[in-house]
Short mmCIF file of C-alpha atoms in Angstrom, two decimals:
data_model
loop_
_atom_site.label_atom_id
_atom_site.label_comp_id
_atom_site.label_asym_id
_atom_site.label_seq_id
_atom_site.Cartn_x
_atom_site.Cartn_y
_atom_site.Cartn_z
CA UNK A 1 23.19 9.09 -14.93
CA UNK A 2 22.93 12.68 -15.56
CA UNK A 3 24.20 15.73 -13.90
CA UNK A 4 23.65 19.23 -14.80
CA UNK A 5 24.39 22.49 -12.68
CA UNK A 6 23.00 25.41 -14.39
CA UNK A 7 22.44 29.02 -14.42
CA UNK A 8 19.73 28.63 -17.05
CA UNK A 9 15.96 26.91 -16.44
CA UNK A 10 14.98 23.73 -16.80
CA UNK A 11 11.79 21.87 -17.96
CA UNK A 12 11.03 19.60 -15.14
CA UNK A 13 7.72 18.13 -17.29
CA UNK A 14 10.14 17.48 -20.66
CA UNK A 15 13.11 16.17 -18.49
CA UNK A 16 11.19 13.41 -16.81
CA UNK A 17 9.25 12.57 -19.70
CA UNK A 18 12.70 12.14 -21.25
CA UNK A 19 13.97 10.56 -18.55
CA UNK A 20 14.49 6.64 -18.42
CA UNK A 21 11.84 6.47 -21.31
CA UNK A 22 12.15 3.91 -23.51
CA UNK A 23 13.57 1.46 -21.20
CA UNK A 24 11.92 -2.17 -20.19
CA UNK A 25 13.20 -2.79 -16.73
CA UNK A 26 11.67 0.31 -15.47
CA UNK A 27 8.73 0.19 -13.03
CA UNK A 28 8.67 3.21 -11.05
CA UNK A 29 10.29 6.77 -11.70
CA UNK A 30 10.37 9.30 -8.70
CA UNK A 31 10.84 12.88 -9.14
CA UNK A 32 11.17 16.09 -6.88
CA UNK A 33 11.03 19.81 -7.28
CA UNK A 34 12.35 22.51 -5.59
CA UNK A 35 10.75 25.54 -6.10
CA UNK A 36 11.22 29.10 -4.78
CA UNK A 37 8.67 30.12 -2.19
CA UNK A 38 7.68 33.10 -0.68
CA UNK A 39 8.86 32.45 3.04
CA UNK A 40 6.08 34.46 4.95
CA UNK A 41 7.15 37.43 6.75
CA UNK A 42 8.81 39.70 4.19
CA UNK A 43 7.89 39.14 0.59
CA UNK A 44 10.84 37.47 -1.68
CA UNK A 45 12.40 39.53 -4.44
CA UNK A 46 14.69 37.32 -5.06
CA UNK A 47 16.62 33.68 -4.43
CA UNK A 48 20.56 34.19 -4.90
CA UNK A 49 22.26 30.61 -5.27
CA UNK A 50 25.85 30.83 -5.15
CA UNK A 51 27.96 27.82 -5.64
CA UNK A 52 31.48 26.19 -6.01
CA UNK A 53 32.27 25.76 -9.37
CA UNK A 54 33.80 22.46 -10.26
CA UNK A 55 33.77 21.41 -7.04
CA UNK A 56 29.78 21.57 -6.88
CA UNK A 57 29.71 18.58 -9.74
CA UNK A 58 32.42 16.66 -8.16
CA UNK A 59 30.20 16.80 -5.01
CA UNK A 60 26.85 16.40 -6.87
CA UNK A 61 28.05 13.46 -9.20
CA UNK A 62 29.84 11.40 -6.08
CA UNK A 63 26.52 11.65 -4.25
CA UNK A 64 24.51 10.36 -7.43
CA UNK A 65 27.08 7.76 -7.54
CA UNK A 66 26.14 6.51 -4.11
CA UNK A 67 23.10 6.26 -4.81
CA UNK A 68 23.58 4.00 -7.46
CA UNK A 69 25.43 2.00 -5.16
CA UNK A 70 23.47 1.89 -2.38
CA UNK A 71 20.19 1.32 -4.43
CA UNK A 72 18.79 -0.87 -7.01
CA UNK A 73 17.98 2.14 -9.88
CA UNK A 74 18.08 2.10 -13.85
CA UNK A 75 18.46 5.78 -13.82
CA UNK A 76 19.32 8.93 -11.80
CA UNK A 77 19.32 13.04 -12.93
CA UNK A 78 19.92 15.74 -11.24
CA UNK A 79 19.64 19.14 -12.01
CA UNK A 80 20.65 22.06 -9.89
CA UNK A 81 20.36 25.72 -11.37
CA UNK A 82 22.80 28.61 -9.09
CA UNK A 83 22.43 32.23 -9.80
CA UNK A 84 19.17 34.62 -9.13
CA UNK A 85 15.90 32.97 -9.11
CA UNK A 86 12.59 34.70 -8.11
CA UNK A 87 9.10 33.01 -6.57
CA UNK A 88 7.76 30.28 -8.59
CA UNK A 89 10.86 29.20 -10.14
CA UNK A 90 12.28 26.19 -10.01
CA UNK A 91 15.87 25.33 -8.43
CA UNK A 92 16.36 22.18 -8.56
CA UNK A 93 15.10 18.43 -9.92
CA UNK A 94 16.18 14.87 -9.01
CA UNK A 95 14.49 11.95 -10.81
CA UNK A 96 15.16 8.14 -9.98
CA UNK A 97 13.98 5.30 -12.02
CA UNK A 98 13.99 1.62 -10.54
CA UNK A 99 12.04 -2.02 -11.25
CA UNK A 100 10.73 -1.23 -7.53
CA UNK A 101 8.72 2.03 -6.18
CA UNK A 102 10.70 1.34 -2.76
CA UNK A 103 14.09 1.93 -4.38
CA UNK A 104 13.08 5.03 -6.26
CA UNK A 105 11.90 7.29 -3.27
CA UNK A 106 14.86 5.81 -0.86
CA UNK A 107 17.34 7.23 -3.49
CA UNK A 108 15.52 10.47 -4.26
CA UNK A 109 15.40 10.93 -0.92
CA UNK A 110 18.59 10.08 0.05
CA UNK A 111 19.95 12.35 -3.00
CA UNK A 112 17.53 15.71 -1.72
CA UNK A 113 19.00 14.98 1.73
CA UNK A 114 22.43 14.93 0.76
CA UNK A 115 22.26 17.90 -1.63
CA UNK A 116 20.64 20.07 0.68
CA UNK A 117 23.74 19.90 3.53
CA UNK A 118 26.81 18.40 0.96
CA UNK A 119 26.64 19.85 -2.18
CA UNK A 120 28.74 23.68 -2.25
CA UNK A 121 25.68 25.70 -2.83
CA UNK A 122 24.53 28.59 -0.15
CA UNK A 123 21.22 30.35 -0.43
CA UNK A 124 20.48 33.94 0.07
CA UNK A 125 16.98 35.52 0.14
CA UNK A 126 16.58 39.32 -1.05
CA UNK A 127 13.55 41.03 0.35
CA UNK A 128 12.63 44.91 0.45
CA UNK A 129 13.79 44.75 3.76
CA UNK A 130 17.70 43.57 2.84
CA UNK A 131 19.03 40.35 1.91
CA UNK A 132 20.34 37.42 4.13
CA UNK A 133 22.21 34.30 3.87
CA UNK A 134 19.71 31.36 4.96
CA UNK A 135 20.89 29.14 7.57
CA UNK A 136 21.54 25.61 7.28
CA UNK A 137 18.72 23.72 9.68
CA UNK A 138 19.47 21.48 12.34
CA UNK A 139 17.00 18.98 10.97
CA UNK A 140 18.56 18.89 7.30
CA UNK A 141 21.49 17.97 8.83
CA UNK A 142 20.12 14.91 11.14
CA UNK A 143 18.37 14.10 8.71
CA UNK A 144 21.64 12.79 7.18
CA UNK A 145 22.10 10.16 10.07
CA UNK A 146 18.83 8.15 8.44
CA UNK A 147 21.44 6.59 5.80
CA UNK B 1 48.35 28.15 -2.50
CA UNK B 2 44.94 29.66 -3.59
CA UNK B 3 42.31 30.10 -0.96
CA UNK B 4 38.45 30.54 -1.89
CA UNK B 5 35.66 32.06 0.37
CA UNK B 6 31.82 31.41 -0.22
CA UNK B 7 28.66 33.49 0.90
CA UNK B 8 29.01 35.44 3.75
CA UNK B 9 32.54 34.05 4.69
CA UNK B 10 33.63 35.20 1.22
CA UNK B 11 31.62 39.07 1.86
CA UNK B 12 33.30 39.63 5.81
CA UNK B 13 36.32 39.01 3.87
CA UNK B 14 35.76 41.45 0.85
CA UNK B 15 37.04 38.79 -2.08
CA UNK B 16 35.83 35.74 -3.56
CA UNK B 17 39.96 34.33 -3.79
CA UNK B 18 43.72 35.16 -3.17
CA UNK B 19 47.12 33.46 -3.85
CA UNK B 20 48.49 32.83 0.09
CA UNK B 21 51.86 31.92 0.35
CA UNK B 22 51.91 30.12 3.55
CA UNK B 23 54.20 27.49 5.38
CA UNK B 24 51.01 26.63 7.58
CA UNK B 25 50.96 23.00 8.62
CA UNK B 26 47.62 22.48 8.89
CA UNK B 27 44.37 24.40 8.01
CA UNK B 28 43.82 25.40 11.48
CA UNK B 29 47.19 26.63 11.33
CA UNK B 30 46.26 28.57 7.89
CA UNK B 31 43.46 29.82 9.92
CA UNK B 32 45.48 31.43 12.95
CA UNK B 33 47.84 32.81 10.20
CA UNK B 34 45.14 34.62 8.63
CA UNK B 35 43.51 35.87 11.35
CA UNK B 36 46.34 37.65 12.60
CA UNK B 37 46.59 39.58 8.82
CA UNK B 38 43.80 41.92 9.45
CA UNK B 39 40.59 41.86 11.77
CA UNK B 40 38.22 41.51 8.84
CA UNK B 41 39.87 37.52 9.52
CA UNK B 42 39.30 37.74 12.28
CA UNK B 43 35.88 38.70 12.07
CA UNK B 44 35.08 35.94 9.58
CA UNK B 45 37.26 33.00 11.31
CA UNK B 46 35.83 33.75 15.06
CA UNK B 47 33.55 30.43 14.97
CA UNK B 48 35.05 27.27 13.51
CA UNK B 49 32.13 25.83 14.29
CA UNK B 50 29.77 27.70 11.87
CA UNK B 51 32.33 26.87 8.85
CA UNK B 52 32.97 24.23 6.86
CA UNK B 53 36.00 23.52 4.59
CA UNK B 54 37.40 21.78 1.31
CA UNK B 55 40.78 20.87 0.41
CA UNK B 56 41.25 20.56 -3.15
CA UNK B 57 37.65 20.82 -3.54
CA UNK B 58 36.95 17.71 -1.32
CA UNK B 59 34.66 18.33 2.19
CA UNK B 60 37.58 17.83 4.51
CA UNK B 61 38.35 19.57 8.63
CA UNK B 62 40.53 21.75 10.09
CA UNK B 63 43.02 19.08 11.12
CA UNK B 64 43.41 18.21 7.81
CA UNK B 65 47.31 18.80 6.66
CA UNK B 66 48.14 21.30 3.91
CA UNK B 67 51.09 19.51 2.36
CA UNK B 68 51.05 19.30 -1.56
CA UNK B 69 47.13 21.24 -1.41
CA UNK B 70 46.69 23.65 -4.22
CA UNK B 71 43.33 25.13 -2.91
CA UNK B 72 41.46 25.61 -0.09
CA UNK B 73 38.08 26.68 0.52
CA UNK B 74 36.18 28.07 3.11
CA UNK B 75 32.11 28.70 4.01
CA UNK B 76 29.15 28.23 6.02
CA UNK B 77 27.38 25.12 6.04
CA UNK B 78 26.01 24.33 2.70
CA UNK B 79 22.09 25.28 1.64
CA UNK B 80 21.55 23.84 -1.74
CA UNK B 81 18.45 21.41 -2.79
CA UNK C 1 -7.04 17.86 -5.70
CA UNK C 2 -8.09 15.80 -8.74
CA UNK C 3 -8.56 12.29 -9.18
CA UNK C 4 -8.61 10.46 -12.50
CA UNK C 5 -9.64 7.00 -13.23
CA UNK C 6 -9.29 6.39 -16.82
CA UNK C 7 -8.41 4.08 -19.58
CA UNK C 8 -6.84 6.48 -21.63
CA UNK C 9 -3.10 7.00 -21.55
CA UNK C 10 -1.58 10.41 -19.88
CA UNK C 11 1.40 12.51 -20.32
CA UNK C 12 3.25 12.48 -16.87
CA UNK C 13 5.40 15.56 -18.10
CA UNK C 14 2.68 17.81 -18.80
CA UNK C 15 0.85 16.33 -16.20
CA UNK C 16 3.65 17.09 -13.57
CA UNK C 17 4.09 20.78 -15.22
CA UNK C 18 0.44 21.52 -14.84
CA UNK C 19 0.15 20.39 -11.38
CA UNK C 20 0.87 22.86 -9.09
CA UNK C 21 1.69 25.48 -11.39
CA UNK C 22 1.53 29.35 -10.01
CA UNK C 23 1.20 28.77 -6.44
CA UNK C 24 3.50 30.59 -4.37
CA UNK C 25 3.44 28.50 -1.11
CA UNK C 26 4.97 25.48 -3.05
CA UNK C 27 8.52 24.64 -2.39
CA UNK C 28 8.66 20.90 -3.16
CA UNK C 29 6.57 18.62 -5.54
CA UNK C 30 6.95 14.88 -5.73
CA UNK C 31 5.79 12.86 -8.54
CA UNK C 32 5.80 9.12 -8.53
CA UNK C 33 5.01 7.38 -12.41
CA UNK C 34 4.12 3.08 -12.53
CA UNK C 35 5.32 2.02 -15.72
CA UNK C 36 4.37 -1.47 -17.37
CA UNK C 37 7.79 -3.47 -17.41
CA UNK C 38 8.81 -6.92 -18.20
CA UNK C 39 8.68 -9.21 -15.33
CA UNK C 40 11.80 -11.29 -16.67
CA UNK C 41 10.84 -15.20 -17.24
CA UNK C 42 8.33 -14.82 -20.21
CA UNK C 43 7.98 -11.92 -22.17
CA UNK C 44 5.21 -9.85 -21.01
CA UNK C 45 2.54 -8.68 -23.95
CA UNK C 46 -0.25 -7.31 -22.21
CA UNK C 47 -1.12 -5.98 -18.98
CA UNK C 48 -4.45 -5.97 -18.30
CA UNK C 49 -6.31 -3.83 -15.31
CA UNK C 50 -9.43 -4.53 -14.20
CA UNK C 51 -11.17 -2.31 -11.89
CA UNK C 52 -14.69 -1.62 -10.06
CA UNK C 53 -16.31 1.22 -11.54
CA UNK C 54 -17.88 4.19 -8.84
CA UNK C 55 -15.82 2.38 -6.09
CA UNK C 56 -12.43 2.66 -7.61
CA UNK C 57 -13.23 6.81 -7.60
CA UNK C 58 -14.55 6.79 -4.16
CA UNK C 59 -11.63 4.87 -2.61
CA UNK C 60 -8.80 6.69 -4.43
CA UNK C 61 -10.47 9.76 -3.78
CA UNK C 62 -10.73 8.34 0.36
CA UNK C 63 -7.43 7.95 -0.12
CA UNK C 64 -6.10 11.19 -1.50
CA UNK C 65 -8.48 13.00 1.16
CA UNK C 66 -6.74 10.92 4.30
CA UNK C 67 -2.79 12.26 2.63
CA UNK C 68 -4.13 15.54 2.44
CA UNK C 69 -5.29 15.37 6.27
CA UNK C 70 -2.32 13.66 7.35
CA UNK C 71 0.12 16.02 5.89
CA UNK C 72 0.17 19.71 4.99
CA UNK C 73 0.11 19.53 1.39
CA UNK C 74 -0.91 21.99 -1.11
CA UNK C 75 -2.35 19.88 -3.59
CA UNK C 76 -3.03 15.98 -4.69
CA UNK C 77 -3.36 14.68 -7.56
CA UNK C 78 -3.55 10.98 -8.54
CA UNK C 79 -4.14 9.45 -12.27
CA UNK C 80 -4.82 5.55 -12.47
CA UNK C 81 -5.70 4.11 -15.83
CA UNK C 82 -7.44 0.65 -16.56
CA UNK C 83 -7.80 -1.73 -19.71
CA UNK C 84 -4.77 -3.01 -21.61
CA UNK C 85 -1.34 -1.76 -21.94
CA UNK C 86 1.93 -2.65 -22.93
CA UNK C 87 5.38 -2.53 -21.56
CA UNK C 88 6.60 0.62 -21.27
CA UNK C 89 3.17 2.05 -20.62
CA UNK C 90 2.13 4.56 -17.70
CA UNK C 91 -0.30 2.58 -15.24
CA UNK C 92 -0.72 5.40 -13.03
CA UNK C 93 0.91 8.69 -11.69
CA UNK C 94 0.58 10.69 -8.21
CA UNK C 95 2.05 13.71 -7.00
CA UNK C 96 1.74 16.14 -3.96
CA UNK C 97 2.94 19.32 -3.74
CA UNK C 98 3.91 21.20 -0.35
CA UNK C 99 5.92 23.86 1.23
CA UNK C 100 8.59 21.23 2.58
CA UNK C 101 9.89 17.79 1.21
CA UNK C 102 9.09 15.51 3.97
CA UNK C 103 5.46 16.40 3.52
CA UNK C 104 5.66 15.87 -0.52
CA UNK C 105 8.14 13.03 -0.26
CA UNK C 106 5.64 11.02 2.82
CA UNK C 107 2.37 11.75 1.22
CA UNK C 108 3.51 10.25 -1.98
CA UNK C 109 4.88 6.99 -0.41
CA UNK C 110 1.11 7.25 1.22
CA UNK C 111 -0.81 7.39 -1.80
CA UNK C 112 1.59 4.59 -2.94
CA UNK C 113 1.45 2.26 -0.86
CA UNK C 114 -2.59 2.84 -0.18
CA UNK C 115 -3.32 2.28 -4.12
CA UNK C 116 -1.45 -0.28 -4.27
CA UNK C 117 -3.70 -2.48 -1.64
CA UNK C 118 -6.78 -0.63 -0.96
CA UNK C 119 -7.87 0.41 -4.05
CA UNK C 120 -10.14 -2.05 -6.36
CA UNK C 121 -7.58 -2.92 -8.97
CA UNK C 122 -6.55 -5.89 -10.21
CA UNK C 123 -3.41 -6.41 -12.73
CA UNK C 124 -3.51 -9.30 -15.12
CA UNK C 125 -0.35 -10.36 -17.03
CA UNK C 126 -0.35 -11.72 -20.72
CA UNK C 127 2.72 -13.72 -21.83
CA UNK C 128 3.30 -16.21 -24.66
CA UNK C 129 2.84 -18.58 -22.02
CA UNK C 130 -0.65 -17.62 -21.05
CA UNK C 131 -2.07 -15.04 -18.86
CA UNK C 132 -1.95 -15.20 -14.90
CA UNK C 133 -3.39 -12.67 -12.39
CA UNK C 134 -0.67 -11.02 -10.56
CA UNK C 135 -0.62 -12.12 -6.93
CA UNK C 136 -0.53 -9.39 -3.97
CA UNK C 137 2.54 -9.43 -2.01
CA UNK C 138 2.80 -9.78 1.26
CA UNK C 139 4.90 -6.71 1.01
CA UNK C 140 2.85 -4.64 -0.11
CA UNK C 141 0.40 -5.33 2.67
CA UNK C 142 2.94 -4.87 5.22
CA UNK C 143 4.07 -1.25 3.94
CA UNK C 144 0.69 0.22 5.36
CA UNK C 145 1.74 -0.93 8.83
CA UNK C 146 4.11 2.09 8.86
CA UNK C 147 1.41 4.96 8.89
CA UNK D 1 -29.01 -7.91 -3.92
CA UNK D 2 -26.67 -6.56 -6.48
CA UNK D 3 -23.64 -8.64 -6.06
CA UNK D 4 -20.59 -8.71 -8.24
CA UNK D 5 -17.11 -10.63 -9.03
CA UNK D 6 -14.30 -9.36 -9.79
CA UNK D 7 -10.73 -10.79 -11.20
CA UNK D 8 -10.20 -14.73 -10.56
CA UNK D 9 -13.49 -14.75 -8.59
CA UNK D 10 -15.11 -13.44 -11.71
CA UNK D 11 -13.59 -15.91 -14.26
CA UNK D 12 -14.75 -18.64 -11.84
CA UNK D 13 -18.21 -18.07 -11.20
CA UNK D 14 -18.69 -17.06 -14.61
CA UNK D 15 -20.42 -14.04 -14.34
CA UNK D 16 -19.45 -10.36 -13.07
CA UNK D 17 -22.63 -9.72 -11.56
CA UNK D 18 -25.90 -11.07 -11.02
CA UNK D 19 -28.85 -9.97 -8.76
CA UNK D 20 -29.71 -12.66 -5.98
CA UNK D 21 -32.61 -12.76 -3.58
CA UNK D 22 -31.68 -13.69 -0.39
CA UNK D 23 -32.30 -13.53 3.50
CA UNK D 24 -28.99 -13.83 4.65
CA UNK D 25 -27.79 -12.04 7.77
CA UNK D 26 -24.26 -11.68 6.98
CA UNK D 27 -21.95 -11.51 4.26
CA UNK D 28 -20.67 -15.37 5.21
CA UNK D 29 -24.24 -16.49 5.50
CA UNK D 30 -24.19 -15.37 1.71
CA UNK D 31 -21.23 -16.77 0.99
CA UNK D 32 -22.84 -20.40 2.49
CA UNK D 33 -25.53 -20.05 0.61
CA UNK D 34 -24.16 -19.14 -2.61
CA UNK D 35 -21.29 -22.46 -1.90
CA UNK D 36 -24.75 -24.62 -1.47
CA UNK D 37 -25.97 -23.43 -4.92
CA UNK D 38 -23.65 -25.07 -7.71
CA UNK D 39 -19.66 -26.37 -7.52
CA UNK D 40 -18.66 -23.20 -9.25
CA UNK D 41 -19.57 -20.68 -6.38
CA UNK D 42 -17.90 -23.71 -3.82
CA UNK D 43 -14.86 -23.39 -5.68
CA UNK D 44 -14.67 -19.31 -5.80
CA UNK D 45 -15.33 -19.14 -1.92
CA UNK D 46 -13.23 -22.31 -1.21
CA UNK D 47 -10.67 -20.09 0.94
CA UNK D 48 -11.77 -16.87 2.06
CA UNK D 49 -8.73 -15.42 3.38
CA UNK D 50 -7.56 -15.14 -0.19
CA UNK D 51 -10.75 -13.00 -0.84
CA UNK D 52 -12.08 -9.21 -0.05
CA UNK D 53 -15.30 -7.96 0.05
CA UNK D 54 -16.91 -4.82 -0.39
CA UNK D 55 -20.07 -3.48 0.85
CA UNK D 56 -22.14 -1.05 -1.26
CA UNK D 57 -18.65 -0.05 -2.13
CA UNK D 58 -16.83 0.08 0.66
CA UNK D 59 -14.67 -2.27 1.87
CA UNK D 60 -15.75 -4.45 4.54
CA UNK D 61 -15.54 -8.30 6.48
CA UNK D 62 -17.14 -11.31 6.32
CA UNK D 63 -19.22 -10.61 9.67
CA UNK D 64 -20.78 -7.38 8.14
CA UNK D 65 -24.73 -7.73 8.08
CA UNK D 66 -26.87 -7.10 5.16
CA UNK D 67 -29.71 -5.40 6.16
CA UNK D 68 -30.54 -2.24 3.67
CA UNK D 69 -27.55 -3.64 1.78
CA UNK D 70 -27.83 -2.78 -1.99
CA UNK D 71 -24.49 -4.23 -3.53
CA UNK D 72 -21.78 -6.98 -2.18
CA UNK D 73 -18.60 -7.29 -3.81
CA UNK D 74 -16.34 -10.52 -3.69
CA UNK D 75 -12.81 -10.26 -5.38
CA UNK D 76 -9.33 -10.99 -4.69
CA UNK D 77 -6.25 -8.49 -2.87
CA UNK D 78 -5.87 -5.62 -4.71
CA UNK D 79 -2.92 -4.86 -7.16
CA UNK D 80 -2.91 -1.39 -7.98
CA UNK D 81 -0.63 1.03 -8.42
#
C-alpha cells in the first residue's frame, strides 16, 4: 500500500506501470484519474486544492486500509496532489490490483467515493470572473450509503 | 487548545489557526463561545449544518466532548478526489 | 476510439498516458489491465489465446460502440492481444475517459464484462501437468444481466 | 459454406476450417448432418448447449437459417478478457 499527498505532479502512466508489477497473484489492476476540467460557463484559470495537513494522510491511509479489508486486493496507491492546478492536470490517482477484476473496481470505487466526501481536501475554482469554493454534491455524498 | 479553519470557514474568519483558551464542554459549546467574540463568528458559525468538524484530526460532531483535545478543526464539507 | 487486436505485447503506462491526453472536457479516466497469473494448483507456463480473426475486431469494436452509446464518454479504447504469454503478461487493457467517474468507472466494468463473454476468445492454460482450455464461468455470464 | 472450429471444437474435429456443400436450412440441420458424417463431428456437437455459433461473424442460434450464408462458426463460451 502506498500513499502519497503531494504538491508536486505525478506520472499516472509510470506509477501504474510500477505498480503491483512483478507480482504472480495479480490478475486485474484498476486505475482512475482525476483530471482538471474546464467546467463550462466561465473558463478555468485555475484549481486551488487546499487540504489538512497530517490529518489528510491519516484520513487517506485509514480509507485505503478499509479497503484492504473489505476487499480481496494485492495492492492499493493513492495519490492526491493539493495546491494550484490548471486544466489538463491531473489531481489525483488510485490504482487497485486483485486476482479478480470484480474486486479491483469495487475498491477503486469505493476509495474515489470515499475520498471525494472524507478525505480534508476543499476545492476552489478561479475564473476571470472571481474564484469560488465548489460545493460538496448531494450525490457524492449518497453515494457513500452503496458500502 | 489550538483551533484550525479550512476554505471558506478559515477566509470569513480571516486566519488559518489560533491558540483558544476555553473551558467549553463540548464543541457546540466552543462554538457559542466563539460566536459571541466577534460577528465575523458569527458569520462563519451561522449554519452547523454546512460544517463539518475534527477533533484531534479525526471526523467527529458537535456533541463530541472537548476534554483532553489538543486541536480542533473546522470546514465545509470536504471536495477532494 | 481505437481498437487493437494484436499479438504483440503493449505498454499499459504509456498506453494510459497517451489516451486521452489534451482534452479539456476530461475529468476522470479509468483503466482496467488483465494480467496472466498463476492459477494456484500447477504452475502455469503458458497461456495461450486463440481468437477468430475479422470477427474478434468487429465484435470488440460492437462492443466499444454500445459503451460509448450507453454512457457519455469522451473516448474508448480497448487493446486485446492473442498467441502465447506468460505469467505476469498483459492479456488486454481498456480504458474510458469522461467528464464524471460513474460514466468512466460503468463503461469500463461494460467493456469488461462484454469481452469477457461476447468476444471470440478463447484462453488455453499450459502447466507441467498438461494443457486444459479454461472453462467459462457461470459468473461471468451472469455479470451481463446487470446492464 | 465456409465453416470453421474454434478451441476444443477445433482440436476435435481436427481441422479449423473446411468448406462443405450443403442444403441445410438451419444451422442444426448442419449440425445433423455434419454428426451423420464421421464419429469425430458426433463427438464435437454431442452437447450443444456447451457450444456457440457464429454466423458470417456474428453471433447467432442454432435456429438461424442459411440461406446467402457465407461462413458458420462452431466454438465453445468465450474467455476473454
Amino acid at each position: 500500500m502506498r500513499v502519497a499527498i503531494q504538491a508536486g505532479p505525478f506520472d499516472p502512466g509510470r506509477e501504474s506501470a510500477v505498480f503491483a508489477s512483478g507480482r504472480k497473484d495479480v490478475g486485474a489492476i484498476v486505475t482512475f484519474t482525476g483530471v482538471v476540467r474546464d467546467t463550462g460557463d466561465a473558463s478555468l484559470e485555475a484549481m486551488e486544492i487546499e487540504h489538512y495537513p497530517g490529518m489528510t494522510e491519516a484520513a487517506v491511509t485509514a480509507i485505503a486500509q478499509e479497503a484492504q479489508d473489505r476487499w480481496s486486493l494485492a495492492d492499493v496507491l493513492v495519490i492526491h496532489r493539493h495546491g494550484r492546478l490548471v486544466t489538463g492536470d491531473m489531481i489525483m490517482m488510485v490504482a487497485t490490483a486483485a486476482r479478480h477484476r470484480k474486486d479491483a473496481f469495487e475498491a477503486a470505487e469505493y476509495l474515489m467515493d470515499y475520498l471525494k466526501s472524507r478525505a480534508p481536501f476543499w476545492k476552489r475554482e478561479v475564473t476571470a470572473e472571481g474564484a469560488s469554493w465548489v460545493d460538496a454534491r448531494d450525490e457524492d455524498e449518497d453515494a457513500l450509503s452503496r458500502w | 487548545m489550538n483551533v484550525l479553519y479550512f476554505a471558506w470557514v478559515r477566509e470569513r474568519i480571516g486566519l488559518p489557526r489560533e491558540e483558544i483558551d476555553t473551558s467549553a464542554a463540548t464543541v457546540a459549546d466552543l462554538v457559542e463561545e466563539l460566536k459571541g467574540r466577534e460577528e465575523r463568528y458569527a458569520v462563519a458559525f451561522s449554519d452547523l449544518s454546512a460544517l463539518r468538524v475534527a477533533i484531534d484530526q479525526e471526523l467527529s460532531d458537535f456533541d463530541a466532548k472537548l476534554e483532553g483535545v489538543r486541536e480542533v478543526a473546522f470546514f465545509p464539507p470536504m471536495t477532494g478526489g
